[in-house]
Short mmCIF file of C-alpha atoms in Angstrom, two decimals:
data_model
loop_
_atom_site.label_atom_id
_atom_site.label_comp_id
_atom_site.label_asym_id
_atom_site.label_seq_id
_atom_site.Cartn_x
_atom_site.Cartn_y
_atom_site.Cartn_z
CA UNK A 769 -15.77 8.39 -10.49
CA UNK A 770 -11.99 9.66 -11.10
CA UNK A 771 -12.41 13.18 -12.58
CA UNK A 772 -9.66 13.52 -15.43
CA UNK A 773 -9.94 16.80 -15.65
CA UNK A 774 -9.94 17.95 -11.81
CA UNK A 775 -7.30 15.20 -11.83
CA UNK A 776 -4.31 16.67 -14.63
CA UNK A 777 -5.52 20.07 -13.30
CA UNK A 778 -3.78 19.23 -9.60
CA UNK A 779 -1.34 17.83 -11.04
CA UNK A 780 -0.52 20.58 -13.65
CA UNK A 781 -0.63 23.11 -10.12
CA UNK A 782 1.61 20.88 -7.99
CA UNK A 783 4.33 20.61 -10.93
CA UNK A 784 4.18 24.48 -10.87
CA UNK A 785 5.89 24.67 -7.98
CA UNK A 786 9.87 24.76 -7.07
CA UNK A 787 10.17 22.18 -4.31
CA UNK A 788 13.50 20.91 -4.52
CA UNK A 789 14.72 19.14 -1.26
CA UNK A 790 14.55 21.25 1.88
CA UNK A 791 12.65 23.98 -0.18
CA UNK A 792 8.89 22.80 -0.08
CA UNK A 793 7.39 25.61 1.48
CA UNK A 794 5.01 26.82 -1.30
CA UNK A 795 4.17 23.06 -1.97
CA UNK A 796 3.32 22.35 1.61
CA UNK A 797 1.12 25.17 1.88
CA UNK A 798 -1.05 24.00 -0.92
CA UNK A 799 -1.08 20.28 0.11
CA UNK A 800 -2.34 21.06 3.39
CA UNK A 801 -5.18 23.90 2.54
CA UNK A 802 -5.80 20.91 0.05
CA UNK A 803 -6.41 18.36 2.72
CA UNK A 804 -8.41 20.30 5.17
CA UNK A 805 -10.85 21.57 2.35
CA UNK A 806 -11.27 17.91 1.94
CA UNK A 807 -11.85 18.00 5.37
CA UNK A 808 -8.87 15.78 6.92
CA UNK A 809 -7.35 17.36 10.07
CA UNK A 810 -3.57 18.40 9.30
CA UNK A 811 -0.60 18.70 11.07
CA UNK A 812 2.72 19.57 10.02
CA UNK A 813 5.83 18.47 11.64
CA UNK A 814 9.01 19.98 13.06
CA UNK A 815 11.15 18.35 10.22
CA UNK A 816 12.10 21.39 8.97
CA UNK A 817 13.83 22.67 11.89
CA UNK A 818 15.84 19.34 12.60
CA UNK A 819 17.04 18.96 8.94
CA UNK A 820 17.26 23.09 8.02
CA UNK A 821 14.82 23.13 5.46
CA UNK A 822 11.92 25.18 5.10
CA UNK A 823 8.93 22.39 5.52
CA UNK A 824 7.52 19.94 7.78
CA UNK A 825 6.21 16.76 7.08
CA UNK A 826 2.37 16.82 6.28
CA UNK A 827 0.26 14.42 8.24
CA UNK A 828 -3.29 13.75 7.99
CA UNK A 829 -6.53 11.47 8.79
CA UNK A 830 -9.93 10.99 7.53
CA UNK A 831 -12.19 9.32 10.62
CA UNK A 832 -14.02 6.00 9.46
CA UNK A 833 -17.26 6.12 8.52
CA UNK A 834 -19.97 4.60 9.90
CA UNK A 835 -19.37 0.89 9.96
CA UNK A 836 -16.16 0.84 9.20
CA UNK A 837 -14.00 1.46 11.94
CA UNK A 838 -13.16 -1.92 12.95
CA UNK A 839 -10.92 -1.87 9.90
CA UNK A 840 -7.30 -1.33 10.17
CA UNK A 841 -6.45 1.41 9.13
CA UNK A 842 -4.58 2.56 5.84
CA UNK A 843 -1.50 4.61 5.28
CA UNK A 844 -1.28 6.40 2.13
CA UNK A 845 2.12 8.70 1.62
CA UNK A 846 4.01 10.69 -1.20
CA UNK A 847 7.29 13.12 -1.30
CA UNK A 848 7.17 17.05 -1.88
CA UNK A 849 10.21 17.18 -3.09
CA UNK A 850 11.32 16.81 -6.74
CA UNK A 851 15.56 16.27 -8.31
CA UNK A 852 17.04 19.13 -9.96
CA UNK A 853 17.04 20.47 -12.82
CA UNK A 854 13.60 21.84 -11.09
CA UNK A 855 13.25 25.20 -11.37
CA UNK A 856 11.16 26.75 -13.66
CA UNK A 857 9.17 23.43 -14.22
CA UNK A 858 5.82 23.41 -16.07
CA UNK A 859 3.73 20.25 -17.33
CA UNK A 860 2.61 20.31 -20.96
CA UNK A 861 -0.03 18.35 -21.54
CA UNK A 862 0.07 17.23 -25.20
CA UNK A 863 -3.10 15.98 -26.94
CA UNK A 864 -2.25 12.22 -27.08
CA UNK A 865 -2.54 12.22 -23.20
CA UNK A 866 0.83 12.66 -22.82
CA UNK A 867 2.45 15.26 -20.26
CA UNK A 868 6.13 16.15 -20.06
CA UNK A 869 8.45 19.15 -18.95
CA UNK A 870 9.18 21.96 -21.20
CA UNK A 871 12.32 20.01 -21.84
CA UNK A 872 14.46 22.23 -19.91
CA UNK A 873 13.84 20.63 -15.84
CA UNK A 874 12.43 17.63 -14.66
CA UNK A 875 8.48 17.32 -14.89
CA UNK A 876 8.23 15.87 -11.09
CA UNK A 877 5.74 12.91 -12.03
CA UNK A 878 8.34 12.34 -9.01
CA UNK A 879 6.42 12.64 -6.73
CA UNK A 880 3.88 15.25 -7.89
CA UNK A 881 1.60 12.16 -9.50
CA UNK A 882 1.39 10.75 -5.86
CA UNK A 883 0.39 14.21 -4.37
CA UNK A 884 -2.21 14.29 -6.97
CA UNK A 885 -3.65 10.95 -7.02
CA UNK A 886 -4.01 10.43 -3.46
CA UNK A 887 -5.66 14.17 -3.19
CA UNK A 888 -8.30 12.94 -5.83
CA UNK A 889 -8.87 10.12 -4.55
CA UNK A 890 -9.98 11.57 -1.15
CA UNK A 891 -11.95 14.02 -3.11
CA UNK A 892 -13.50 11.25 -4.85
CA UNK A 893 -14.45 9.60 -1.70
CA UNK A 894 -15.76 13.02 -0.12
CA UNK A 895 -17.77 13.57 -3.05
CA UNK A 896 -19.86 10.02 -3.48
CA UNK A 897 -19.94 9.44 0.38
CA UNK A 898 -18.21 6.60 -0.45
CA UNK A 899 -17.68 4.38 3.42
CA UNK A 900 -14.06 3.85 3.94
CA UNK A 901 -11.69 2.77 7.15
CA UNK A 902 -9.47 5.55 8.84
CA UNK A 903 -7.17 6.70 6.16
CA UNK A 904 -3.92 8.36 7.06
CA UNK A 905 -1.68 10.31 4.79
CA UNK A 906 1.84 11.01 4.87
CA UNK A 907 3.58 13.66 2.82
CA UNK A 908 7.66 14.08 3.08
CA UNK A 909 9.67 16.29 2.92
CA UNK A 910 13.59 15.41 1.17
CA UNK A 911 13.00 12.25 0.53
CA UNK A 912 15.41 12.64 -2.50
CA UNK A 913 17.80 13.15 0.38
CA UNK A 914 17.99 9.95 1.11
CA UNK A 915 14.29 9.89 2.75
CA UNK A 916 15.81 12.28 5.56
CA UNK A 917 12.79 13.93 6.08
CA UNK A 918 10.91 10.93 6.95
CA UNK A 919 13.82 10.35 9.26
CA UNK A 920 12.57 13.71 11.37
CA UNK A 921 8.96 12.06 11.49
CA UNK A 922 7.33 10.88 14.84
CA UNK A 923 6.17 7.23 14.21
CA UNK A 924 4.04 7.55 17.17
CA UNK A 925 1.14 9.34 15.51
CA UNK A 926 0.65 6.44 13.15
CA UNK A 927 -2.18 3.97 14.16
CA UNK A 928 -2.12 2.30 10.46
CA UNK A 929 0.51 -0.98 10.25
CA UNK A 930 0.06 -1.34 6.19
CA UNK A 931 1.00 1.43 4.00
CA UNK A 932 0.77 2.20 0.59
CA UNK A 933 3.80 4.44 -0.53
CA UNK A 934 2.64 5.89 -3.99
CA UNK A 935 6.58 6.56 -5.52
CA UNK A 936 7.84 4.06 -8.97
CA UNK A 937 8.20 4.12 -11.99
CA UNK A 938 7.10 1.60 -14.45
CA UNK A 939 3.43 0.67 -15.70
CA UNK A 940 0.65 1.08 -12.97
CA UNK A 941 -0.36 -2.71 -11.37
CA UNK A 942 3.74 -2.54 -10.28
CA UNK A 943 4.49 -2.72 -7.11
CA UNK A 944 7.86 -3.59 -5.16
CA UNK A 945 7.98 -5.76 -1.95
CA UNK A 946 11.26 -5.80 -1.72
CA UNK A 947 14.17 -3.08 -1.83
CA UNK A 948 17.70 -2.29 -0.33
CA UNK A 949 19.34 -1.32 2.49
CA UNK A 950 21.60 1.81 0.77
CA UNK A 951 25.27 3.27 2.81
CA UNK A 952 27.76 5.49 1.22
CA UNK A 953 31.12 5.71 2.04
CA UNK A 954 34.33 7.55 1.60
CA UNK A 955 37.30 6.85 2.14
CA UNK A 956 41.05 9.04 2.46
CA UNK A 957 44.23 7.26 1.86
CA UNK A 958 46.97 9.41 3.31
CA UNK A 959 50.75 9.52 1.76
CA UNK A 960 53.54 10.96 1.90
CA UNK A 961 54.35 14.23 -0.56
CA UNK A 962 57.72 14.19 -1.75
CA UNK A 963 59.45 16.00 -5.19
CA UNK A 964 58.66 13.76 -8.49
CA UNK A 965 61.54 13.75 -10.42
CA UNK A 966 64.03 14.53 -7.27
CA UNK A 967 63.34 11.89 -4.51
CA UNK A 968 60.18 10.05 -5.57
CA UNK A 969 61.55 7.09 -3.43
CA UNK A 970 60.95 9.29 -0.57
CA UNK A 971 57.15 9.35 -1.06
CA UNK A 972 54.59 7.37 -0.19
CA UNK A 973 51.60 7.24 -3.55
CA UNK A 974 48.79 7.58 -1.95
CA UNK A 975 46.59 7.62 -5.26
CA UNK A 976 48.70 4.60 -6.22
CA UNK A 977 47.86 3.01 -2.54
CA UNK A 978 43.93 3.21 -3.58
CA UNK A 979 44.57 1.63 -7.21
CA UNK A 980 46.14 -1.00 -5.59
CA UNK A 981 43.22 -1.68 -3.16
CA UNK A 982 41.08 -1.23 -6.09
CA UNK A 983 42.94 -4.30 -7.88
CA UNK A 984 41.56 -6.51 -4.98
CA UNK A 985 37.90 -5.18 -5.32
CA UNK A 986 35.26 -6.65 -7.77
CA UNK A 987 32.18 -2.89 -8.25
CA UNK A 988 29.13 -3.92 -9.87
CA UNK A 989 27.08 -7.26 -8.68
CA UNK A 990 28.87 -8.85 -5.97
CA UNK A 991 25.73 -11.35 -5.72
CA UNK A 992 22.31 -11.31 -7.01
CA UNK A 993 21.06 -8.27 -4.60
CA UNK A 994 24.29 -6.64 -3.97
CA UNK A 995 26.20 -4.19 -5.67
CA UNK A 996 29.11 -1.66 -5.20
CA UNK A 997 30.46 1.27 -6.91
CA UNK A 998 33.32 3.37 -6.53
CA UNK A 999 31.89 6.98 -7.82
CA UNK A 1000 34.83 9.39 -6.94
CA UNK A 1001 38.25 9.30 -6.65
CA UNK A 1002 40.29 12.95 -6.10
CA UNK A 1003 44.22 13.42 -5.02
CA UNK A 1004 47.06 15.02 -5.86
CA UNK A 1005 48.39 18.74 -5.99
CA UNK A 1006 50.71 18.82 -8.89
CA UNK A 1007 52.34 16.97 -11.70
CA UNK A 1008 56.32 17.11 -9.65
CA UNK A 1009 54.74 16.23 -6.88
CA UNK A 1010 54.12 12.42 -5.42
CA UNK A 1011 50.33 12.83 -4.32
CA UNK A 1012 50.11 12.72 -0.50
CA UNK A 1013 45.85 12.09 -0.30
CA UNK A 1014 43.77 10.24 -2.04
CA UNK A 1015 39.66 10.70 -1.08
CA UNK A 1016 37.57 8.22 -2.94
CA UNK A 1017 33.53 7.76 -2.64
CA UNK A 1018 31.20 4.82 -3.30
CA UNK A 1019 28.10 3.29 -2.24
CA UNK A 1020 26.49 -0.07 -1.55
CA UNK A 1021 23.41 -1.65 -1.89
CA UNK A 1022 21.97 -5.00 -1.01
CA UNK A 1023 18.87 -6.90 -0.25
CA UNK A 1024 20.40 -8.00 2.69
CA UNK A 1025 21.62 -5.86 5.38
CA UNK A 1026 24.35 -8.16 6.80
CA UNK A 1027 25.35 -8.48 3.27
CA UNK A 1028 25.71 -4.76 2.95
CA UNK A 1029 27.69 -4.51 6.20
CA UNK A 1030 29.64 -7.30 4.81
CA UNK A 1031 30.79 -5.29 1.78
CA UNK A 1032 31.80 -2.72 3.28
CA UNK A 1033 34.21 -4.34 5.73
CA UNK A 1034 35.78 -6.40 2.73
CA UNK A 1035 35.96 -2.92 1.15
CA UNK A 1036 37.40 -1.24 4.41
CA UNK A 1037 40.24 -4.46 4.44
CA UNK A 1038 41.44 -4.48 0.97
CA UNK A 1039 42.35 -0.39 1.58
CA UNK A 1040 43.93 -1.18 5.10
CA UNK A 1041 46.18 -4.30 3.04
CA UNK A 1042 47.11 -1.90 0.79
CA UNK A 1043 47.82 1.46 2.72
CA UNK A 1044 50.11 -1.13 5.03
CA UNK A 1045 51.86 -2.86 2.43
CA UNK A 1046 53.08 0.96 0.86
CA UNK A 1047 53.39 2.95 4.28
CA UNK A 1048 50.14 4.57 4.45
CA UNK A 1049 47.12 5.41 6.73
CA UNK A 1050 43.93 4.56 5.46
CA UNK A 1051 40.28 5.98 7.19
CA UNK A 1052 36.87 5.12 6.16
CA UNK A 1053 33.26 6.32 7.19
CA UNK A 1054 29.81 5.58 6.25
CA UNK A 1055 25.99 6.42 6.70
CA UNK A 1056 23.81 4.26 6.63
CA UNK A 1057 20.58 5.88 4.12
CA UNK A 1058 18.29 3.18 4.43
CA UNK A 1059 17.49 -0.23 5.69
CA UNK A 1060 16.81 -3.03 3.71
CA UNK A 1061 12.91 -4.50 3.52
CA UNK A 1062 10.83 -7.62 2.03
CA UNK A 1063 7.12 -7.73 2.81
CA UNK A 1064 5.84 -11.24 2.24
CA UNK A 1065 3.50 -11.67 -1.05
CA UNK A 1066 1.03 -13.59 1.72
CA UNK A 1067 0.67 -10.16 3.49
CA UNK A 1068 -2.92 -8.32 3.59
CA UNK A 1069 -1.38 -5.40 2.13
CA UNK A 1070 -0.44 -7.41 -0.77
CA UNK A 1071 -3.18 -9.21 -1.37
CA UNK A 1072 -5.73 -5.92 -1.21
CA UNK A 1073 -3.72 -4.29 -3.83
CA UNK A 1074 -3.90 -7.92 -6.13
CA UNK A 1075 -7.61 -8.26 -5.81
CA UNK A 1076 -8.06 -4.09 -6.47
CA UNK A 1077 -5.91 -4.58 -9.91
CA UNK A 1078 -7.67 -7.36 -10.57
CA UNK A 1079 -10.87 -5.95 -10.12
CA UNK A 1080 -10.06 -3.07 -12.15
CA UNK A 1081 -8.52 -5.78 -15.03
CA UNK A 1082 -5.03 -4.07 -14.93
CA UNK A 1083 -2.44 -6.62 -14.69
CA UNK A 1084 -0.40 -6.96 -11.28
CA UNK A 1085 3.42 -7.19 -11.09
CA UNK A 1086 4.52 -7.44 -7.78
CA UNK A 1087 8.88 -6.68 -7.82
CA UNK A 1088 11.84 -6.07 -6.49
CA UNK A 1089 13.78 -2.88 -6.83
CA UNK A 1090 17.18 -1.36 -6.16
CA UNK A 1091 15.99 2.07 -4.96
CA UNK A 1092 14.98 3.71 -1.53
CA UNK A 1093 11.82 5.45 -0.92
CA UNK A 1094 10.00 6.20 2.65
CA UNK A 1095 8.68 2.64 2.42
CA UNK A 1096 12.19 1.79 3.92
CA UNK A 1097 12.32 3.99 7.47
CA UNK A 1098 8.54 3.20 7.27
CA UNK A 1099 9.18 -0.61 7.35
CA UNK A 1100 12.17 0.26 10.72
CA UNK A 1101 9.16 1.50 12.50
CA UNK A 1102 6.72 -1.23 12.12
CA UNK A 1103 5.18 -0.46 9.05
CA UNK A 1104 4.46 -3.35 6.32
CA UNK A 1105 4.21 -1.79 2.93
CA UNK A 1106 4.74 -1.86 -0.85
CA UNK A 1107 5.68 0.72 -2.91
CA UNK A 1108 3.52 1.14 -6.40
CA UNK A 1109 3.88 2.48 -9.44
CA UNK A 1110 2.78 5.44 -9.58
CA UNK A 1111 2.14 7.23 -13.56
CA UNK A 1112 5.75 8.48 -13.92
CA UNK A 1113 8.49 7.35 -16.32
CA UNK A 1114 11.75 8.42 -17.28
CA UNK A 1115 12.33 9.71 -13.92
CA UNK A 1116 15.23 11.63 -12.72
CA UNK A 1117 15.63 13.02 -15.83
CA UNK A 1118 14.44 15.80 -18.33
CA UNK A 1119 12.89 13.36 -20.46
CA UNK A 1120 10.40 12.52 -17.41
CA UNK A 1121 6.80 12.16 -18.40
CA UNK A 1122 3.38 10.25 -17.58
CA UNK A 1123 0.21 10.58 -19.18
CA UNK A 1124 -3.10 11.41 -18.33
CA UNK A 1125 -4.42 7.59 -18.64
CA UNK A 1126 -1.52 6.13 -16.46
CA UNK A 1127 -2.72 8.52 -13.97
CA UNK A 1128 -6.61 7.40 -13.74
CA UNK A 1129 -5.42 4.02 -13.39
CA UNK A 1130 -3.56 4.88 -10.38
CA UNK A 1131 -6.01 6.82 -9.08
CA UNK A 1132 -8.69 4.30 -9.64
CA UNK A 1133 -6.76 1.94 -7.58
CA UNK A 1134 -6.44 4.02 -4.77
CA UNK A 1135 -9.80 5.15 -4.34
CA UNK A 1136 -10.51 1.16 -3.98
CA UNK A 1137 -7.61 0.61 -1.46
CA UNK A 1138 -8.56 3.21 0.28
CA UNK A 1139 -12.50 2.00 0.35
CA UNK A 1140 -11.90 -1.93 0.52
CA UNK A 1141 -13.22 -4.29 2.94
CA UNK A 1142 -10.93 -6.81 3.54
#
């Protein structure tokens, strides 16, 4: 019943547009004349106000149909927004099936395949009268940023509890249950400037303050679902001069949200050793992205998507993963999801692509979530 053709052709549109984080205007304005031709009611959010960009979130619901309404309803959601280098982008669509960029930008099978999918799916289900429970979609806005644009959303709207957040890479039948709370931080070391070659025993090293905490501070794994990374590191004015700041920035994830927290305070204490053993003043802030989530592999929402790939003979890999998506403030507000793959590879990158196959599969898939019984 998925139309290949209708199918690359949305996609190929929704790639044509620049919708970089907190620029998703044009985007928006398609997705939503999209969804109310299908005939869902629409609404679009305030987000853009509260985080300055220039788009709401899109929200939308097809009723039940006859007979089906005692059915929980479904969540279905998908970002607007693609990574940079965006501008400009255009899908080719070679004749093996396979569509890329131009080369020159991203393609935005992140998140564009989502966008498309779920919009032909509905179509699909318009089309062939097919019954169905209340289906609710979500569209974001930034959620490269971090998911901040989910962040602006009002969970109240929502009657579904399960979602399906349409947003990995990998072969379709993937999806992750499990994924990690994400902080940054950054932190300033502060010296004491004094002349290099003149009185350098006058001066307090603030870059050689941080090397020492570094010294004391294992980056990478710190366990099997934790890791840390110290990106940046910046200081100094001149070469004659002892550096008097030091600003360095990292980030941690982890499975585990205590064992986040837990990071970061052995990273905030092997700074403050070292700033007081030389003489210095150490300060350290963080945000918090996103909050860790596991769904259980017993869990309805689970199990529907199992016996859809099964049905459909495409083989089921339920994961972990190391990256955010809106699946994690959508799990802080009483959501259970899982986040599947979704027809786009190589993501993040100019070498992006998906092909036209990947992206019946996925489709296929969610026309039967969206129309299961159980």
């Amino acid at each position: 019943m998925v139309c290949a053709k209708r199918l690359v052709q949305t996609f190929c549109d929704l790639v044509s547009f620049d919708s970089p984080s907190y620029g998703e205007r044009n985007i928006c304005d398609y997705l939503k004349k999209s969804l109310q031709q299908i005939g869902l009611t629409v609404t679009e959010d305030a987000a853009a106000e509260k985080i300055h960009g220039n788009a709401g979130n899109l929200y939308a619901v097809l009723a039940a149909t006859k007979g089906m309404e005692q059915l929980p309803p479904l969540l279905f959601s998908g970002h607007m927004d693609t990574v940079e280098p965006s501008k400009g982008k255009r899908a080719v669509v070679h004749e093996d099936g396979m569509i890329t960029s131009d080369g020159n930008t991203v393609l935005g099978a992140d998140d564009c395949s989502a966008l498309a999918v779920i919009l032909e799916a509905l179509t699909v289900i318009q089309a062939n009268q097919l019954p169905h429970r209340r289906i609710e979609v979500l569209f974001s806005v930034a959620e490269e940023a971090y998911c901040i644009g989910m962040g602006a959303f009002d969970y109240t709207q929502l009657q579904a509890k399960e979602a399906y957040v349409l947003d990995m890479s990998g072969p379709v039948g993937g999806a992750a249950l499990q994924a990690p709370t994400i902080l940054s931080f950054q932190i300033t070391v502060q010296g004491k400037a004094s002349h290099a070659g003149f009185m350098p025993q006058a001066g307090v090293h603030a870059i050689g303050v941080a090397v020492s905490a570094l010294q004391n501070l294992k980056n990478g794994w710190l366990d099997q679902g934790t890791t840390r990374n110290i990106g940046t590191i910046s200081g100094g004015t001149a070469t004659n001069i002892v550096p008097e700041s030091c600003v360095l920035t990292g980030e941690i994830r982890s499975f585990s949200h205590g064992s986040a927290m837990q990071a970061l305070e052995e990273t905030k204490q092997a700074f403050e050793t070292a700033a007081k053993q030389y003489g210095a003043v150490v300060s350290i802030t963080h945000t918090i992205h996103v909050h860790a989530y596991q769904t259980p592999e017993n869990h309805p929402v689970v199990k529907r998507f199992e016996t859809v790939c099964e049905k459909q003979g495409i083989a089921c890999n339920l994961c972990s993963t190391m990256g955010g998506s809106d699946n994690n403030p959508l799990s802080q507000h009483g959501m259970t999801g899982i986040v599947l793959a979704t027809a786009m590879n190589n993501v993040h990158s100019c070498s992006e692509y998906t092909t036209v196959s990947e992206l019946e599969r996925i489709a296929a898939i969610t026309v039967d979530l969206m129309c299961a019984e159980e």
